[in-house]
PDB file of C-alpha atoms in Angstrom:
ATOM      1  CA  MET Q   1     -16.193  18.715  -4.724  1.00 95.00           C
ATOM      2  CA  GLU Q   2     -16.664  16.475  -1.726  1.00 97.00           C
ATOM      3  CA  PHE Q   3     -14.099  13.805  -0.926  1.00 97.00           C
ATOM      4  CA  LEU Q   4     -14.049  10.979   1.586  1.00 98.00           C
ATOM      5  CA  LEU Q   5     -10.492  10.205   2.653  1.00 98.00           C
ATOM      6  CA  ASP Q   6      -9.382   6.608   3.086  1.00 97.00           C
ATOM      7  CA  THR Q   7      -7.879   5.870   6.488  1.00 97.00           C
ATOM      8  CA  HIS Q   8      -4.313   5.450   5.232  1.00 95.00           C
ATOM      9  CA  ILE Q   9      -4.433   8.743   3.317  1.00 97.00           C
ATOM     10  CA  ILE Q  10      -5.309  10.550   6.550  1.00 97.00           C
ATOM     11  CA  MET Q  11      -2.621   8.705   8.505  1.00 95.00           C
ATOM     12  CA  TRP Q  12      -0.045   9.592   5.844  1.00 95.00           C
ATOM     13  CA  MET Q  13      -1.105  13.242   5.902  1.00 94.00           C
ATOM     14  CA  LEU Q  14      -0.723  13.360   9.663  1.00 91.00           C
ATOM     15  CA  PHE Q  15       2.421  11.317  10.231  1.00 91.00           C
ATOM     16  CA  TYR Q  16       4.105  10.529   6.900  1.00 92.00           C
ATOM     17  CA  PRO Q  17       3.420  13.476   4.561  1.00 94.00           C
ATOM     18  CA  GLU Q  18       6.166  12.324   2.215  1.00 95.00           C
ATOM     19  CA  LYS Q  19       4.007   9.280   1.364  1.00 95.00           C
ATOM     20  CA  VAL Q  20       1.029  11.324   0.188  1.00 95.00           C
ATOM     21  CA  PRO Q  21       0.945  11.061  -3.627  1.00 94.00           C
ATOM     22  CA  HIS Q  22       1.271  14.311  -5.570  1.00 94.00           C
ATOM     23  CA  ARG Q  23      -2.204  13.938  -7.117  1.00 94.00           C
ATOM     24  CA  ALA Q  24      -3.703  13.719  -3.616  1.00 94.00           C
ATOM     25  CA  VAL Q  25      -1.758  16.807  -2.478  1.00 94.00           C
ATOM     26  CA  GLU Q  26      -3.216  18.767  -5.396  1.00 94.00           C
ATOM     27  CA  ILE Q  27      -6.770  17.792  -4.421  1.00 95.00           C
ATOM     28  CA  LEU Q  28      -6.132  18.411  -0.730  1.00 93.00           C
ATOM     29  CA  SER Q  29      -4.678  21.843  -1.477  1.00 94.00           C
ATOM     30  CA  ASN Q  30      -7.766  23.026  -3.337  1.00 95.00           C
ATOM     31  CA  LEU Q  31      -9.710  25.206  -0.904  1.00 93.00           C
ATOM     32  CA  ASP Q  32     -12.908  24.702  -2.902  1.00 96.00           C
ATOM     33  CA  ASN Q  33     -12.955  21.006  -1.949  1.00 97.00           C
ATOM     34  CA  LYS Q  34     -14.618  19.640   1.163  1.00 98.00           C
ATOM     35  CA  PHE Q  35     -13.042  16.691   3.010  1.00 98.00           C
ATOM     36  CA  PHE Q  36     -14.631  14.032   5.181  1.00 98.00           C
ATOM     37  CA  TYR Q  37     -13.374  11.237   7.379  1.00 98.00           C
ATOM     38  CA  SER Q  38     -15.526   8.269   8.226  1.00 98.00           C
ATOM     39  CA  ILE Q  39     -16.390   7.102  11.692  1.00 98.00           C
ATOM     40  CA  ALA Q  40     -15.468   3.692  10.196  1.00 98.00           C
ATOM     41  CA  SER Q  41     -11.870   4.917   9.887  1.00 98.00           C
ATOM     42  CA  MET Q  42     -11.845   5.890  13.547  1.00 97.00           C
ATOM     43  CA  TRP Q  43     -13.170   2.435  14.366  1.00 97.00           C
ATOM     44  CA  GLU Q  44     -10.530   0.784  12.148  1.00 96.00           C
ATOM     45  CA  VAL Q  45      -7.719   2.732  13.839  1.00 97.00           C
ATOM     46  CA  ALA Q  46      -9.084   1.864  17.297  1.00 97.00           C
ATOM     47  CA  ILE Q  47      -9.175  -1.862  16.468  1.00 97.00           C
ATOM     48  CA  LYS Q  48      -5.690  -1.873  14.941  1.00 95.00           C
ATOM     49  CA  HIS Q  49      -4.279   0.143  17.847  1.00 96.00           C
ATOM     50  CA  ARG Q  50      -5.772  -2.286  20.374  1.00 96.00           C
ATOM     51  CA  LYS Q  51      -4.441  -5.346  18.538  1.00 96.00           C
ATOM     52  CA  HIS Q  52      -1.029  -3.971  17.520  1.00 95.00           C
ATOM     53  CA  PRO Q  53      -0.172  -0.788  19.456  1.00 92.00           C
ATOM     54  CA  LYS Q  54       3.422  -0.752  18.204  1.00 92.00           C
ATOM     55  CA  ALA Q  55       2.309  -0.901  14.564  1.00 90.00           C
ATOM     56  CA  MET Q  56      -0.644   1.485  15.041  1.00 90.00           C
ATOM     57  CA  GLU Q  57       0.705   3.940  17.584  1.00 91.00           C
ATOM     58  CA  HIS Q  58      -2.319   6.245  17.642  1.00 93.00           C
ATOM     59  CA  SER Q  59      -5.689   5.413  19.136  1.00 95.00           C
ATOM     60  CA  GLY Q  60      -9.069   5.930  17.547  1.00 95.00           C
ATOM     61  CA  VAL Q  61      -9.680   8.873  19.884  1.00 96.00           C
ATOM     62  CA  GLU Q  62      -6.407  10.481  18.808  1.00 96.00           C
ATOM     63  CA  PHE Q  63      -7.345   9.881  15.173  1.00 96.00           C
ATOM     64  CA  PHE Q  64     -10.674  11.627  15.796  1.00 97.00           C
ATOM     65  CA  HIS Q  65      -8.974  14.637  17.380  1.00 97.00           C
ATOM     66  CA  TYR Q  66      -6.424  14.901  14.558  1.00 96.00           C
ATOM     67  CA  CYS Q  67      -9.174  14.781  11.919  1.00 97.00           C
ATOM     68  CA  GLU Q  68     -11.168  17.463  13.696  1.00 96.00           C
ATOM     69  CA  ALA Q  69      -8.047  19.643  14.073  1.00 96.00           C
ATOM     70  CA  MET Q  70      -7.385  19.290  10.324  1.00 94.00           C
ATOM     71  CA  GLY Q  71     -10.895  20.572   9.637  1.00 95.00           C
ATOM     72  CA  PHE Q  72     -12.212  17.350   8.152  1.00 97.00           C
ATOM     73  CA  GLN Q  73     -15.929  16.746   8.568  1.00 98.00           C
ATOM     74  CA  LYS Q  74     -17.088  13.583  10.273  1.00 98.00           C
ATOM     75  CA  LEU Q  75     -19.223  11.175   8.255  1.00 98.00           C
ATOM     76  CA  GLU Q  76     -21.365   8.886  10.389  1.00 97.00           C
ATOM     77  CA  ILE Q  77     -22.503   5.488   9.123  1.00 97.00           C
ATOM     78  CA  ASP Q  78     -26.147   5.744   8.124  1.00 95.00           C
ATOM     79  CA  ASP Q  79     -28.818   3.436   6.713  1.00 96.00           C
ATOM     80  CA  ARG Q  80     -28.232   4.854   3.205  1.00 96.00           C
ATOM     81  CA  HIS Q  81     -24.623   3.661   3.471  1.00 97.00           C
ATOM     82  CA  VAL Q  82     -25.669   0.140   4.418  1.00 97.00           C
ATOM     83  CA  CYS Q  83     -28.122   0.155   1.504  1.00 97.00           C
ATOM     84  CA  ALA Q  84     -25.344   1.340  -0.838  1.00 97.00           C
ATOM     85  CA  LEU Q  85     -23.095  -1.402   0.548  1.00 95.00           C
ATOM     86  CA  GLU Q  86     -25.463  -3.983  -0.875  1.00 95.00           C
ATOM     87  CA  THR Q  87     -25.240  -2.404  -4.336  1.00 96.00           C
ATOM     88  CA  LEU Q  88     -21.444  -2.276  -4.716  1.00 96.00           C
ATOM     89  CA  SER Q  89     -20.424  -3.823  -7.990  1.00 94.00           C
ATOM     90  CA  GLN Q  90     -17.137  -5.555  -8.655  1.00 93.00           C
ATOM     91  CA  LYS Q  91     -15.765  -6.158 -12.125  1.00 94.00           C
ATOM     92  CA  GLU Q  92     -16.485  -9.597 -13.512  1.00 93.00           C
ATOM     93  CA  GLY Q  93     -13.758 -12.091 -12.665  1.00 93.00           C
ATOM     94  CA  SER Q  94     -12.270  -9.886  -9.933  1.00 92.00           C
ATOM     95  CA  PRO Q  95     -11.229 -11.468  -6.660  1.00 90.00           C
ATOM     96  CA  THR Q  96     -13.639 -10.845  -3.813  1.00 88.00           C
ATOM     97  CA  HIS Q  97     -12.712  -7.860  -1.687  1.00 88.00           C
ATOM     98  CA  ASP Q  98     -13.994  -8.599   1.805  1.00 87.00           C
ATOM     99  CA  ASP Q  99     -12.330  -5.851   3.857  1.00 93.00           C
ATOM    100  CA  PRO Q 100     -15.330  -4.452   5.763  1.00 95.00           C
ATOM    101  CA  PHE Q 101     -13.712  -1.056   6.336  1.00 96.00           C
ATOM    102  CA  ASP Q 102     -12.870  -0.578   2.662  1.00 96.00           C
ATOM    103  CA  ARG Q 103     -16.341  -1.663   1.621  1.00 96.00           C
ATOM    104  CA  ILE Q 104     -18.181   0.661   4.005  1.00 97.00           C
ATOM    105  CA  LEU Q 105     -15.977   3.606   2.952  1.00 98.00           C
ATOM    106  CA  LEU Q 106     -16.839   2.961  -0.688  1.00 97.00           C
ATOM    107  CA  ALA Q 107     -20.517   2.559   0.222  1.00 98.00           C
ATOM    108  CA  GLN Q 108     -20.446   5.854   2.101  1.00 98.00           C
ATOM    109  CA  ALA Q 109     -18.897   7.606  -0.880  1.00 98.00           C
ATOM    110  CA  LYS Q 110     -21.487   6.047  -3.175  1.00 97.00           C
ATOM    111  CA  GLY Q 111     -24.397   6.754  -0.835  1.00 97.00           C
ATOM    112  CA  ASP Q 112     -23.446  10.420  -0.521  1.00 97.00           C
ATOM    113  CA  GLY Q 113     -22.179  11.026  -4.058  1.00 96.00           C
ATOM    114  CA  MET Q 114     -18.621  11.670  -2.895  1.00 97.00           C
ATOM    115  CA  THR Q 115     -15.304  10.502  -4.257  1.00 97.00           C
ATOM    116  CA  LEU Q 116     -13.188   8.210  -2.095  1.00 97.00           C
ATOM    117  CA  ILE Q 117      -9.503   9.121  -2.253  1.00 97.00           C
ATOM    118  CA  THR Q 118      -7.338   6.059  -1.716  1.00 96.00           C
ATOM    119  CA  HIS Q 119      -4.014   4.556  -2.673  1.00 95.00           C
ATOM    120  CA  ASP Q 120      -5.335   1.002  -2.275  1.00 94.00           C
ATOM    121  CA  LYS Q 121      -5.193  -0.857  -5.593  1.00 93.00           C
ATOM    122  CA  LYS Q 122      -7.798  -3.355  -4.346  1.00 94.00           C
ATOM    123  CA  PHE Q 123     -10.394  -0.754  -5.260  1.00 94.00           C
ATOM    124  CA  LEU Q 124      -9.522  -1.347  -8.917  1.00 92.00           C
ATOM    125  CA  THR Q 125     -11.686  -4.472  -8.694  1.00 94.00           C
ATOM    126  CA  TYR Q 126     -14.822  -2.338  -8.296  1.00 94.00           C
ATOM    127  CA  ASP Q 127     -17.001  -1.163 -11.115  1.00 93.00           C
ATOM    128  CA  GLU Q 128     -17.919   2.034  -9.265  1.00 93.00           C
ATOM    129  CA  PRO Q 129     -17.222   5.642 -10.280  1.00 91.00           C
ATOM    130  CA  TYR Q 130     -16.816   6.793  -6.664  1.00 93.00           C
ATOM    131  CA  VAL Q 131     -13.140   5.904  -6.277  1.00 92.00           C
ATOM    132  CA  PHE Q 132     -10.089   7.982  -7.128  1.00 92.00           C
ATOM    133  CA  ILE Q 133      -6.872   6.023  -6.740  1.00 91.00           C
ATOM    134  CA  VAL Q 134      -3.858   8.261  -6.272  1.00 84.00           C
TER     135      VAL Q 134
END
């Protein structure tokens, strides 16, 4: 299977492995699975590092290098992802989820038929089969 990793899952794997949920460890340990990181995650890390370097100690460039060293494949943002972004469906009555990084990650997963691995409960508001919350 192919999985897109949410930014915080990657950061936990790199710097706080004790935070990675057991279900995620099982998926990550399966050598038959293929793992991707999004260029949007690199962008998110770069922005957070610039704004709050004490809270986000690692730069976007460092994030990129760590992901490459871990063997994750880079997923660029493409027109199919922007098109998928416009089709994301939230459950009726759910609060709006406006985080642009979360939304593009979900759109990338949807556009490429991957599963997004996240620990973010905000994704529960979506009516999309492309999310696996660990």
